[in-house]
mmCIF file of C-alpha atoms in Angstrom:
data_model
loop_
_atom_site.group_PDB
_atom_site.id
_atom_site.type_symbol
_atom_site.label_atom_id
_atom_site.label_comp_id
_atom_site.label_asym_id
_atom_site.label_seq_id
_atom_site.Cartn_x
_atom_site.Cartn_y
_atom_site.Cartn_z
ATOM 1 C CA MET A 1 10.591 139.949 -16.768
ATOM 2 C CA GLY A 2 12.732 141.837 -14.548
ATOM 3 C CA THR A 3 15.084 140.498 -11.653
ATOM 4 C CA LYS A 4 12.863 139.624 -8.363
ATOM 5 C CA VAL A 5 14.323 140.569 -5.067
ATOM 6 C CA LEU A 6 12.839 139.182 -1.911
ATOM 7 C CA ILE A 7 13.453 141.662 1.249
ATOM 8 C CA VAL A 8 13.188 139.751 4.442
ATOM 9 C CA GLU A 9 13.192 142.675 7.055
ATOM 10 C CA ASP A 10 11.144 143.201 10.334
ATOM 11 C CA GLU A 11 11.756 146.637 10.451
ATOM 12 C CA THR A 12 9.072 148.233 8.761
ATOM 13 C CA LYS A 13 10.665 151.509 7.674
ATOM 14 C CA LEU A 14 13.659 149.971 6.509
ATOM 15 C CA ALA A 15 12.035 147.399 4.502
ATOM 16 C CA SER A 16 9.890 150.186 2.793
ATOM 17 C CA LEU A 17 12.947 152.199 2.069
ATOM 18 C CA MET A 18 14.882 149.334 0.440
ATOM 19 C CA GLU A 19 11.643 148.361 -1.659
ATOM 20 C CA SER A 20 11.392 151.783 -2.736
ATOM 21 C CA TYR A 21 14.700 152.341 -3.728
ATOM 22 C CA LEU A 22 15.282 148.863 -5.315
ATOM 23 C CA GLN A 23 12.252 149.573 -7.390
ATOM 24 C CA THR A 24 13.476 152.648 -8.789
ATOM 25 C CA GLU A 25 16.335 150.594 -9.985
ATOM 26 C CA GLY A 26 14.306 148.415 -11.835
ATOM 27 C CA TYR A 27 13.954 145.381 -9.782
ATOM 28 C CA ASP A 28 10.569 143.552 -8.979
ATOM 29 C CA CYS A 29 10.348 143.406 -5.204
ATOM 30 C CA LEU A 30 8.764 141.327 -2.491
ATOM 31 C CA THR A 31 8.504 141.676 1.052
ATOM 32 C CA ALA A 32 8.594 139.707 4.086
ATOM 33 C CA MET A 33 8.643 140.432 7.722
ATOM 34 C CA ASP A 34 9.589 136.893 9.317
ATOM 35 C CA GLY A 35 11.460 133.867 7.954
ATOM 36 C CA LYS A 36 8.384 131.462 7.487
ATOM 37 C CA THR A 37 6.577 134.213 5.288
ATOM 38 C CA ALA A 38 10.000 134.558 3.383
ATOM 39 C CA LEU A 39 10.127 130.801 2.811
ATOM 40 C CA GLN A 40 6.488 131.019 1.415
ATOM 41 C CA LEU A 41 7.225 133.638 -0.744
ATOM 42 C CA TYR A 42 10.343 132.178 -2.253
ATOM 43 C CA THR A 43 8.555 128.806 -2.982
ATOM 44 C CA GLN A 44 5.557 130.686 -4.786
ATOM 45 C CA HIS A 45 7.742 133.460 -6.748
ATOM 46 C CA LYS A 46 11.313 131.875 -6.791
ATOM 47 C CA PRO A 47 12.972 135.555 -6.428
ATOM 48 C CA ASP A 48 16.662 135.713 -7.938
ATOM 49 C CA ILE A 49 17.910 137.666 -4.745
ATOM 50 C CA VAL A 50 17.073 137.339 -1.042
ATOM 51 C CA ILE A 51 18.113 140.552 1.325
ATOM 52 C CA LEU A 52 17.994 138.511 4.607
ATOM 53 C CA ASP A 53 17.842 140.048 7.862
ATOM 54 C CA TRP A 54 19.555 138.043 10.762
ATOM 55 C CA MET A 55 17.247 138.925 13.523
ATOM 56 C CA LEU A 56 13.808 137.722 12.649
ATOM 57 C CA PRO A 57 10.786 136.866 14.770
ATOM 58 C CA GLN A 58 9.525 132.993 14.332
ATOM 59 C CA MET A 59 12.599 132.070 12.653
ATOM 60 C CA ASN A 60 16.037 133.530 12.645
ATOM 61 C CA GLY A 61 17.950 134.681 9.259
ATOM 62 C CA LEU A 62 20.369 131.732 9.999
ATOM 63 C CA ASP A 63 17.760 129.230 9.966
ATOM 64 C CA THR A 64 15.822 130.817 6.918
ATOM 65 C CA CYS A 65 19.025 131.012 4.938
ATOM 66 C CA ARG A 66 19.996 127.274 5.605
ATOM 67 C CA GLN A 67 16.288 126.356 4.394
ATOM 68 C CA LEU A 68 16.418 128.458 1.334
ATOM 69 C CA ARG A 69 19.583 126.776 0.313
ATOM 70 C CA GLN A 70 17.728 123.512 0.501
ATOM 71 C CA SER A 71 15.010 124.571 -1.623
ATOM 72 C CA GLY A 72 17.024 126.449 -4.309
ATOM 73 C CA SER A 73 19.864 128.558 -5.266
ATOM 74 C CA PRO A 74 18.952 132.165 -5.029
ATOM 75 C CA GLY A 75 21.663 134.655 -4.246
ATOM 76 C CA ILE A 76 21.874 135.654 -0.570
ATOM 77 C CA ILE A 77 22.939 138.895 0.947
ATOM 78 C CA MET A 78 22.839 138.585 4.979
ATOM 79 C CA VAL A 79 22.073 141.993 6.622
ATOM 80 C CA THR A 80 22.498 142.301 10.342
ATOM 81 C CA ALA A 81 23.723 144.862 13.252
ATOM 82 C CA LYS A 82 26.327 141.925 14.086
ATOM 83 C CA SER A 83 29.732 143.270 12.873
ATOM 84 C CA GLU A 84 31.971 140.723 14.380
ATOM 85 C CA GLU A 85 34.129 138.578 11.812
ATOM 86 C CA ALA A 86 32.918 135.519 13.649
ATOM 87 C CA ASP A 87 29.424 136.603 13.102
ATOM 88 C CA LYS A 88 30.232 137.082 9.402
ATOM 89 C CA ILE A 89 31.911 133.723 9.079
ATOM 90 C CA ILE A 90 28.743 132.171 10.547
ATOM 91 C CA GLY A 91 26.526 133.687 8.040
ATOM 92 C CA LEU A 92 28.605 132.636 5.184
ATOM 93 C CA GLU A 93 28.811 129.244 6.335
ATOM 94 C CA MET A 94 24.978 128.980 6.514
ATOM 95 C CA GLY A 95 24.908 129.812 2.814
ATOM 96 C CA ALA A 96 24.894 133.442 2.343
ATOM 97 C CA ASP A 97 26.790 134.696 -0.496
ATOM 98 C CA ASP A 98 27.538 138.261 0.765
ATOM 99 C CA TYR A 99 27.163 140.368 4.224
ATOM 100 C CA LEU A 100 26.085 143.790 5.030
ATOM 101 C CA THR A 101 26.409 145.336 8.233
ATOM 102 C CA LYS A 102 23.848 148.085 9.285
ATOM 103 C CA PRO A 103 23.818 150.896 9.045
ATOM 104 C CA PHE A 104 24.543 150.804 5.282
ATOM 105 C CA SER A 105 23.753 153.222 2.388
ATOM 106 C CA LEU A 106 21.057 151.895 -0.241
ATOM 107 C CA ARG A 107 23.540 152.791 -3.189
ATOM 108 C CA GLU A 108 25.962 149.998 -1.507
ATOM 109 C CA LEU A 109 23.099 147.475 -1.153
ATOM 110 C CA SER A 110 22.320 148.144 -4.846
ATOM 111 C CA ALA A 111 26.004 147.717 -5.673
ATOM 112 C CA ARG A 112 26.244 144.421 -3.730
ATOM 113 C CA ILE A 113 23.197 143.213 -5.632
ATOM 114 C CA ARG A 114 24.814 143.959 -9.069
ATOM 115 C CA SER A 115 27.944 142.293 -8.109
ATOM 116 C CA LEU A 116 26.019 139.201 -7.052
ATOM 117 C CA LEU A 117 24.037 138.833 -10.094
ATOM 118 C CA ARG A 118 27.130 139.222 -12.153
ATOM 119 C CA ARG A 119 28.492 136.076 -10.361
ATOM 120 C CA MET A 120 25.182 134.373 -11.090
ATOM 121 C CA ASN A 121 25.373 135.146 -14.390
ATOM 122 C CA HIS A 122 29.086 134.334 -14.960
ATOM 123 C CA HIS A 123 29.383 132.055 -18.252
ATOM 124 C CA GLY A 124 33.031 132.407 -18.455
ATOM 125 C CA ASN A 125 35.599 134.545 -20.722
ATOM 126 C CA ASP A 126 35.078 132.855 -23.951
ATOM 127 C CA GLY A 127 31.109 132.867 -24.110
ATOM 128 C CA ALA A 128 31.558 129.221 -25.422
ATOM 129 C CA GLY A 129 30.092 127.602 -22.394
ATOM 130 C CA SER A 130 32.940 124.980 -22.067
ATOM 131 C CA VAL A 131 33.054 122.054 -19.630
ATOM 132 C CA LEU A 132 36.213 121.646 -17.283
ATOM 133 C CA ARG A 133 36.652 117.910 -16.050
ATOM 134 C CA ARG A 134 39.079 117.633 -13.423
ATOM 135 C CA GLY A 135 39.276 114.275 -11.931
ATOM 136 C CA ASP A 136 35.701 113.056 -11.362
ATOM 137 C CA LEU A 137 34.576 116.660 -11.116
ATOM 138 C CA LYS A 138 32.502 118.150 -14.285
ATOM 139 C CA ILE A 139 32.227 121.787 -14.312
ATOM 140 C CA ASP A 140 29.846 123.216 -16.643
ATOM 141 C CA GLU A 141 30.312 126.978 -17.495
ATOM 142 C CA ASP A 142 26.957 126.909 -19.539
ATOM 143 C CA SER A 143 24.442 125.801 -17.096
ATOM 144 C CA LEU A 144 26.702 126.972 -13.721
ATOM 145 C CA GLN A 145 26.673 123.290 -12.475
ATOM 146 C CA VAL A 146 29.069 120.988 -11.077
ATOM 147 C CA PHE A 147 28.880 117.039 -10.966
ATOM 148 C CA LYS A 148 31.018 114.855 -8.945
ATOM 149 C CA GLY A 149 30.934 111.253 -10.327
ATOM 150 C CA GLY A 150 27.745 112.133 -11.999
ATOM 151 C CA GLN A 151 25.924 113.588 -8.857
ATOM 152 C CA GLU A 152 25.375 117.153 -8.849
ATOM 153 C CA LEU A 153 27.081 119.521 -6.098
ATOM 154 C CA HIS A 154 24.630 122.290 -5.170
ATOM 155 C CA LEU A 155 26.974 125.361 -5.258
ATOM 156 C CA THR A 156 26.207 128.906 -4.548
ATOM 157 C CA PRO A 157 27.227 131.563 -7.099
ATOM 158 C CA THR A 158 30.261 132.407 -5.164
ATOM 159 C CA GLU A 159 31.411 128.824 -4.651
ATOM 160 C CA PHE A 160 30.991 127.894 -8.369
ATOM 161 C CA LYS A 161 32.859 131.114 -9.232
ATOM 162 C CA LEU A 162 35.849 130.333 -6.917
ATOM 163 C CA LEU A 163 35.698 126.715 -7.940
ATOM 164 C CA HIS A 164 36.099 127.585 -11.735
ATOM 165 C CA LEU A 165 38.906 129.901 -11.409
ATOM 166 C CA LEU A 166 40.862 127.493 -9.411
ATOM 167 C CA ALA A 167 40.186 124.467 -11.563
ATOM 168 C CA SER A 168 40.820 126.498 -14.651
ATOM 169 C CA LYS A 169 44.565 126.567 -13.839
ATOM 170 C CA PRO A 170 45.718 123.574 -11.736
ATOM 171 C CA GLY A 171 48.705 123.902 -9.574
ATOM 172 C CA ARG A 172 48.404 127.936 -9.901
ATOM 173 C CA VAL A 173 48.384 129.460 -6.361
ATOM 174 C CA TYR A 174 45.933 132.305 -5.937
ATOM 175 C CA SER A 175 46.116 134.709 -3.058
ATOM 176 C CA ARG A 176 42.817 135.413 -1.041
ATOM 177 C CA MET A 177 42.842 138.778 -2.369
ATOM 178 C CA GLN A 178 42.870 137.551 -5.941
ATOM 179 C CA LEU A 179 40.066 135.100 -5.216
ATOM 180 C CA LEU A 180 38.074 137.866 -3.799
ATOM 181 C CA ARG A 181 38.654 140.227 -6.460
ATOM 182 C CA HIS A 182 37.402 137.512 -8.902
ATOM 183 C CA ALA A 183 34.727 136.347 -6.916
ATOM 184 C CA PHE A 184 33.124 139.920 -5.742
ATOM 185 C CA GLU A 185 34.453 142.270 -8.365
ATOM 186 C CA GLU A 186 33.755 145.250 -6.115
ATOM 187 C CA GLU A 187 36.151 147.549 -4.099
ATOM 188 C CA PHE A 188 34.153 147.241 -1.018
ATOM 189 C CA ILE A 189 35.158 143.663 -0.226
ATOM 190 C CA VAL A 190 38.088 143.907 1.977
ATOM 191 C CA ASP A 191 37.923 140.932 4.605
ATOM 192 C CA GLU A 192 40.180 138.265 3.130
ATOM 193 C CA ARG A 193 39.097 135.929 5.831
ATOM 194 C CA THR A 194 35.793 135.857 3.841
ATOM 195 C CA VAL A 195 37.139 133.672 1.089
ATOM 196 C CA ASP A 196 38.330 130.974 3.974
ATOM 197 C CA SER A 197 34.867 130.351 4.801
ATOM 198 C CA HIS A 198 33.539 129.769 1.182
ATOM 199 C CA ILE A 199 36.505 127.510 0.592
ATOM 200 C CA SER A 200 35.720 125.794 3.593
ATOM 201 C CA LYS A 201 32.142 125.287 2.656
ATOM 202 C CA LEU A 202 33.211 124.487 -1.006
ATOM 203 C CA ARG A 203 35.744 121.598 0.167
ATOM 204 C CA LYS A 204 32.754 120.051 2.418
ATOM 205 C CA LYS A 205 30.490 119.870 -0.615
ATOM 206 C CA ILE A 206 33.325 118.322 -2.787
ATOM 207 C CA ASP A 207 34.132 115.766 -0.191
ATOM 208 C CA LYS A 208 30.887 114.866 1.229
ATOM 209 C CA GLY A 209 30.602 111.204 1.534
ATOM 210 C CA SER A 210 34.138 110.604 0.727
ATOM 211 C CA PRO A 211 37.648 110.707 2.157
ATOM 212 C CA SER A 212 39.410 114.423 1.507
ATOM 213 C CA SER A 213 40.054 114.181 -1.961
ATOM 214 C CA ASP A 214 42.456 117.300 -1.881
ATOM 215 C CA TYR A 215 41.242 119.117 -4.853
ATOM 216 C CA ILE A 216 41.543 122.490 -3.159
ATOM 217 C CA GLN A 217 44.970 122.717 -1.555
ATOM 218 C CA THR A 218 45.890 125.567 1.150
ATOM 219 C CA VAL A 219 49.089 127.218 0.467
ATOM 220 C CA TYR A 220 49.991 128.376 3.981
ATOM 221 C CA GLY A 221 50.736 131.996 4.459
ATOM 222 C CA PHE A 222 49.416 132.854 0.640
ATOM 223 C CA GLY A 223 46.265 131.378 -0.389
ATOM 224 C CA TYR A 224 44.873 128.228 -2.394
ATOM 225 C CA ARG A 225 45.182 126.073 -5.505
ATOM 226 C CA PHE A 226 43.785 123.393 -7.261
ATOM 227 C CA GLY A 227 45.603 120.041 -7.245
ATOM 228 C CA ALA A 228 47.667 119.749 -10.364
ATOM 229 C CA ALA A 229 47.343 115.720 -10.072
ATOM 230 C CA HIS A 230 43.671 116.190 -10.684
ATOM 231 C CA GLU A 231 44.149 117.818 -14.029
ATOM 232 C CA ASN A 232 43.034 115.673 -16.939
#
């Protein structure tokens, strides 16, 4: 069975264009015109990727994104006419993995989907499905799961990839651009502030219900590192 893509877009012409193009690329497509229908289709069909418009009737894209994250872990690409940096950060903080600003080319949309799928299917460089243990964190490459003290942390594909890179070499400092290139892989990702939003969300999930554990440390003026004190 092919990769399932759920297109959530209330502009009928644009939705039809995306569906037709992605079908020629080999994807199985579903289409919803509003957020509530999108949630119903997700529950029924569990698509791998969701292309989610920000401005939707009944339930906007941000609320839909939040509920999708509570229901599962699809790859989510937010699509909107909003181009301000603050809007992008809000979308990423709600759980989106990537962000496309209208107008965009269908080729770019397809490239973003391929990049996101690679992140979701990443199994580490050695192919052995190894497990990293850092403090009370367990990072399983094979299942793409992270546990803290035995409790699973539900990370997005991008969050997992960033955490795995940082945790694989505790103490090493990575610049924002290095982290972006590792997580997104494509040259069209140019906004270094994007990584700050993903790191902020990742920290909140790791530290939820406990004082700051200082797993991910900020190196001001450069980037981030995983605390060497947590290396086992």
